[in-house]
PDB file of C-alpha atoms in Angstrom:
ATOM      1  CA  MET A 272     -19.622   8.830 -19.305  1.00  0.00           C
ATOM      2  CA  LYS A 273     -19.476   5.017 -19.603  1.00  0.00           C
ATOM      3  CA  ALA A 274     -15.681   5.155 -19.443  1.00  0.00           C
ATOM      4  CA  LEU A 275     -15.798   7.258 -16.275  1.00  0.00           C
ATOM      5  CA  THR A 276     -18.273   4.864 -14.674  1.00  0.00           C
ATOM      6  CA  LEU A 277     -16.122   1.867 -15.636  1.00  0.00           C
ATOM      7  CA  VAL A 278     -12.945   3.463 -14.255  1.00  0.00           C
ATOM      8  CA  SER A 279     -14.755   4.386 -11.023  1.00  0.00           C
ATOM      9  CA  LEU A 280     -16.108   0.870 -10.658  1.00  0.00           C
ATOM     10  CA  LEU A 281     -12.661  -0.680 -11.263  1.00  0.00           C
ATOM     11  CA  THR A 282     -11.087   1.678  -8.748  1.00  0.00           C
ATOM     12  CA  LEU A 283     -13.658   0.838  -6.085  1.00  0.00           C
ATOM     13  CA  THR A 284     -13.281  -2.878  -6.767  1.00  0.00           C
ATOM     14  CA  ALA A 285      -9.484  -2.684  -6.569  1.00  0.00           C
ATOM     15  CA  CYS A 286      -9.610  -0.748  -3.313  1.00  0.00           C
ATOM     16  CA  SER A 287     -12.152  -3.011  -1.683  1.00  0.00           C
ATOM     17  CA  SER A 288     -10.395  -6.228  -2.692  1.00  0.00           C
ATOM     18  CA  ASN A 289      -7.008  -5.132  -1.353  1.00  0.00           C
ATOM     19  CA  ARG A 290      -8.031  -4.367   2.208  1.00  0.00           C
ATOM     20  CA  VAL A 291      -5.623  -6.111   4.575  1.00  0.00           C
ATOM     21  CA  GLN A 292      -7.849  -5.537   7.580  1.00  0.00           C
ATOM     22  CA  ASP A 293     -10.451  -7.764   5.922  1.00  0.00           C
ATOM     23  CA  THR A 294      -7.992 -10.655   5.528  1.00  0.00           C
ATOM     24  CA  ILE A 295      -6.514 -10.644   9.032  1.00  0.00           C
ATOM     25  CA  PRO A 296      -8.926 -11.400  11.864  1.00  0.00           C
ATOM     26  CA  PRO A 297      -8.991  -8.952  14.797  1.00  0.00           C
ATOM     27  CA  PHE A 298      -6.323  -9.581  17.431  1.00  0.00           C
ATOM     28  CA  SER A 299      -7.424 -11.542  20.461  1.00  0.00           C
ATOM     29  CA  LYS A 300      -4.641 -12.633  22.786  1.00  0.00           C
ATOM     30  CA  GLU A 301      -6.641 -15.753  23.691  1.00  0.00           C
ATOM     31  CA  LYS A 302      -6.789 -16.794  20.033  1.00  0.00           C
ATOM     32  CA  VAL A 303      -3.328 -15.649  18.903  1.00  0.00           C
ATOM     33  CA  CYS A 304      -0.836 -15.906  21.780  1.00  0.00           C
ATOM     34  CA  SER A 305       0.731 -19.226  22.745  1.00  0.00           C
ATOM     35  CA  ASP A 306      -0.515 -21.195  25.732  1.00  0.00           C
ATOM     36  CA  GLU A 307       2.823 -20.488  27.458  1.00  0.00           C
ATOM     37  CA  SER A 308       2.400 -16.731  26.989  1.00  0.00           C
ATOM     38  CA  LEU A 309      -1.180 -16.836  28.253  1.00  0.00           C
ATOM     39  CA  ALA A 310      -0.072 -18.818  31.315  1.00  0.00           C
ATOM     40  CA  TYR A 311       2.716 -16.305  31.979  1.00  0.00           C
ATOM     41  CA  LEU A 312       0.258 -13.395  31.677  1.00  0.00           C
ATOM     42  CA  GLU A 313      -2.159 -15.131  34.042  1.00  0.00           C
ATOM     43  CA  ARG A 314       0.598 -15.594  36.647  1.00  0.00           C
ATOM     44  CA  SER A 315       1.856 -12.023  36.267  1.00  0.00           C
ATOM     45  CA  SER A 316      -1.634 -10.484  36.528  1.00  0.00           C
ATOM     46  CA  ALA A 317      -1.653 -11.284  40.236  1.00  0.00           C
ATOM     47  CA  HIS A 318       1.120  -8.702  40.764  1.00  0.00           C
ATOM     48  CA  PRO A 319       0.419  -4.968  40.965  1.00  0.00           C
ATOM     49  CA  HIS A 320       1.716  -2.907  38.050  1.00  0.00           C
ATOM     50  CA  LEU A 321       3.014   0.602  37.679  1.00  0.00           C
ATOM     51  CA  ASN A 322       0.834   3.443  36.424  1.00  0.00           C
ATOM     52  CA  GLU A 323      -0.655   2.028  33.186  1.00  0.00           C
ATOM     53  CA  LYS A 324      -0.921   5.431  31.459  1.00  0.00           C
ATOM     54  CA  VAL A 325       2.745   6.240  32.076  1.00  0.00           C
ATOM     55  CA  LEU A 326       3.735   2.786  30.902  1.00  0.00           C
ATOM     56  CA  GLU A 327       1.632   3.040  27.757  1.00  0.00           C
ATOM     57  CA  GLU A 328       3.259   6.349  26.831  1.00  0.00           C
ATOM     58  CA  GLU A 329       6.695   4.761  27.291  1.00  0.00           C
ATOM     59  CA  ILE A 330       5.972   1.316  25.817  1.00  0.00           C
ATOM     60  CA  TYR A 331       4.095   2.235  22.640  1.00  0.00           C
ATOM     61  CA  PRO A 332       6.928   4.146  20.900  1.00  0.00           C
ATOM     62  CA  ARG A 333       9.391   1.402  21.804  1.00  0.00           C
ATOM     63  CA  MET A 334       7.163  -1.326  20.380  1.00  0.00           C
ATOM     64  CA  LEU A 335       6.593   0.765  17.268  1.00  0.00           C
ATOM     65  CA  SER A 336      10.343   1.046  16.756  1.00  0.00           C
ATOM     66  CA  LEU A 337      10.621  -2.780  16.789  1.00  0.00           C
ATOM     67  CA  GLU A 338       8.248  -3.071  13.821  1.00  0.00           C
ATOM     68  CA  PRO A 339      10.858  -2.625  11.028  1.00  0.00           C
ATOM     69  CA  SER A 340      12.966  -5.466  12.436  1.00  0.00           C
ATOM     70  CA  ILE A 341       9.927  -7.704  12.829  1.00  0.00           C
ATOM     71  CA  ARG A 342       8.855  -6.857   9.275  1.00  0.00           C
ATOM     72  CA  LYS A 343      12.362  -7.767   8.029  1.00  0.00           C
ATOM     73  CA  CYS A 344      12.102 -11.194   9.705  1.00  0.00           C
ATOM     74  CA  TYR A 345       8.635 -11.612   8.178  1.00  0.00           C
ATOM     75  CA  GLU A 346       9.708 -10.585   4.666  1.00  0.00           C
ATOM     76  CA  ASP A 347      12.771 -12.847   4.795  1.00  0.00           C
ATOM     77  CA  GLU A 348      10.503 -15.730   5.841  1.00  0.00           C
ATOM     78  CA  MET A 349       7.970 -15.088   3.081  1.00  0.00           C
ATOM     79  CA  GLU A 350      10.722 -14.891   0.485  1.00  0.00           C
ATOM     80  CA  ARG A 351      12.436 -18.033   1.809  1.00  0.00           C
ATOM     81  CA  THR A 352       9.233 -20.107   1.843  1.00  0.00           C
ATOM     82  CA  GLY A 353       7.313 -18.483  -1.018  1.00  0.00           C
ATOM     83  CA  LYS A 354       4.225 -18.425   1.239  1.00  0.00           C
ATOM     84  CA  TYR A 355       2.744 -14.974   1.700  1.00  0.00           C
ATOM     85  CA  HIS A 356       0.619 -15.366   4.833  1.00  0.00           C
ATOM     86  CA  SER A 357      -1.194 -12.527   6.561  1.00  0.00           C
ATOM     87  CA  PHE A 358      -1.574 -13.031  10.299  1.00  0.00           C
ATOM     88  CA  ASN A 359      -1.453 -11.588  13.795  1.00  0.00           C
ATOM     89  CA  LEU A 360       1.756 -12.019  15.754  1.00  0.00           C
ATOM     90  CA  CYS A 361       1.668 -11.856  19.551  1.00  0.00           C
ATOM     91  CA  PHE A 362       4.649 -10.455  21.442  1.00  0.00           C
ATOM     92  CA  VAL A 363       4.767 -10.987  25.198  1.00  0.00           C
ATOM     93  CA  ALA A 364       7.579  -9.818  27.467  1.00  0.00           C
ATOM     94  CA  GLY A 365       7.743  -9.696  31.237  1.00  0.00           C
ATOM     95  CA  TYR A 366      10.056  -7.905  33.619  1.00  0.00           C
ATOM     96  CA  SER A 367      10.821  -8.426  37.285  1.00  0.00           C
ATOM     97  CA  SER A 368      10.851  -5.698  39.932  1.00  0.00           C
ATOM     98  CA  ARG A 369      14.638  -5.501  39.392  1.00  0.00           C
ATOM     99  CA  GLY A 370      14.228  -4.836  35.681  1.00  0.00           C
ATOM    100  CA  GLU A 371      15.291  -8.291  34.517  1.00  0.00           C
ATOM    101  CA  MET A 372      13.447  -9.750  31.537  1.00  0.00           C
ATOM    102  CA  ASP A 373      11.946 -12.974  32.812  1.00  0.00           C
ATOM    103  CA  TYR A 374       9.761 -13.778  29.786  1.00  0.00           C
ATOM    104  CA  PHE A 375      10.086 -13.189  26.034  1.00  0.00           C
ATOM    105  CA  GLU A 376       8.106 -14.779  23.226  1.00  0.00           C
ATOM    106  CA  PHE A 377       6.705 -14.089  19.775  1.00  0.00           C
ATOM    107  CA  SER A 378       3.903 -16.501  18.886  1.00  0.00           C
ATOM    108  CA  THR A 379       0.780 -17.074  16.839  1.00  0.00           C
ATOM    109  CA  HIS A 380      -1.842 -19.777  16.524  1.00  0.00           C
ATOM    110  CA  GLU A 381      -2.807 -18.537  13.053  1.00  0.00           C
ATOM    111  CA  ILE A 382       0.118 -20.132  11.171  1.00  0.00           C
ATOM    112  CA  GLU A 383       3.068 -22.316  12.067  1.00  0.00           C
ATOM    113  CA  LEU A 384       6.249 -20.275  12.507  1.00  0.00           C
ATOM    114  CA  SER A 385       9.382 -21.837  11.037  1.00  0.00           C
ATOM    115  CA  LYS A 386      12.549 -22.331  13.087  1.00  0.00           C
ATOM    116  CA  GLU A 387      14.293 -19.640  10.999  1.00  0.00           C
ATOM    117  CA  PHE A 388      11.509 -17.125  11.606  1.00  0.00           C
ATOM    118  CA  LYS A 389      11.494 -17.844  15.360  1.00  0.00           C
ATOM    119  CA  THR A 390      15.296 -17.475  15.460  1.00  0.00           C
ATOM    120  CA  CYS A 391      15.147 -14.133  13.682  1.00  0.00           C
ATOM    121  CA  LEU A 392      12.494 -12.869  16.109  1.00  0.00           C
ATOM    122  CA  SER A 393      14.379 -14.183  19.164  1.00  0.00           C
ATOM    123  CA  GLU A 394      17.411 -12.112  18.138  1.00  0.00           C
ATOM    124  CA  LEU A 395      15.347  -9.008  18.987  1.00  0.00           C
ATOM    125  CA  ARG A 396      15.536  -9.898  22.681  1.00  0.00           C
ATOM    126  CA  GLY A 397      18.644  -7.795  23.279  1.00  0.00           C
ATOM    127  CA  ARG A 398      17.363  -4.648  21.556  1.00  0.00           C
ATOM    128  CA  LYS A 399      17.689  -1.406  23.501  1.00  0.00           C
ATOM    129  CA  GLU A 400      13.934  -0.821  23.135  1.00  0.00           C
ATOM    130  CA  LEU A 401      13.345  -3.791  25.436  1.00  0.00           C
ATOM    131  CA  ILE A 402      15.662  -2.652  28.229  1.00  0.00           C
ATOM    132  CA  GLY A 403      14.739  -0.576  31.257  1.00  0.00           C
ATOM    133  CA  PHE A 404      11.261  -1.795  32.160  1.00  0.00           C
ATOM    134  CA  LYS A 405      10.503  -2.915  35.716  1.00  0.00           C
ATOM    135  CA  TYR A 406       7.697  -5.029  37.105  1.00  0.00           C
ATOM    136  CA  VAL A 407       5.554  -5.030  34.007  1.00  0.00           C
ATOM    137  CA  SER A 408       4.147  -7.438  31.426  1.00  0.00           C
ATOM    138  CA  ILE A 409       3.829  -6.330  27.826  1.00  0.00           C
ATOM    139  CA  VAL A 410       1.384  -7.791  25.300  1.00  0.00           C
ATOM    140  CA  GLN A 411       1.869  -6.291  21.853  1.00  0.00           C
ATOM    141  CA  PRO A 412       0.121  -7.454  18.677  1.00  0.00           C
ATOM    142  CA  PHE A 413       1.719  -7.027  15.268  1.00  0.00           C
ATOM    143  CA  ARG A 414      -0.352  -7.477  12.096  1.00  0.00           C
ATOM    144  CA  LEU A 415       1.837  -8.929   9.374  1.00  0.00           C
ATOM    145  CA  HIS A 416       0.854  -8.919   5.737  1.00  0.00           C
ATOM    146  CA  SER A 417       2.627  -9.051   2.430  1.00  0.00           C
ATOM    147  CA  LYS A 418       3.088  -5.823   0.515  1.00  0.00           C
ATOM    148  CA  LYS A 419       2.822  -7.806  -2.720  1.00  0.00           C
TER     149      LYS A 419
END
């Protein structure tokens, strides 16, 4: 009985101490996104947008499909620097009424992003998932944490 209690206690302790959601603060665009991104979003909010529900159904799967590439940039950065940070990453993109991307940025105020990490993330700009939107601004958080 003591062994069972000890194993249960160790299991609960292990589970509770490895909760990523406890180590990364909740996403707040005002606290995470860059000042430039917030200024862009403020300017773009004055323009009417397409049906938000339709956009959400189209945008969400596309943003989800970007996650493996973002994770690869993150893992390469953590391995290169040896620093295993957990943080929120803010992605903001904006599109004109003609479907041209007029804003693109990954940012965070939670840690300083290295030049190599920013370069890796900027290479995602041409991905097919980010083509075809018109007259919309996208704000997408990504929670990055080490699997180690």
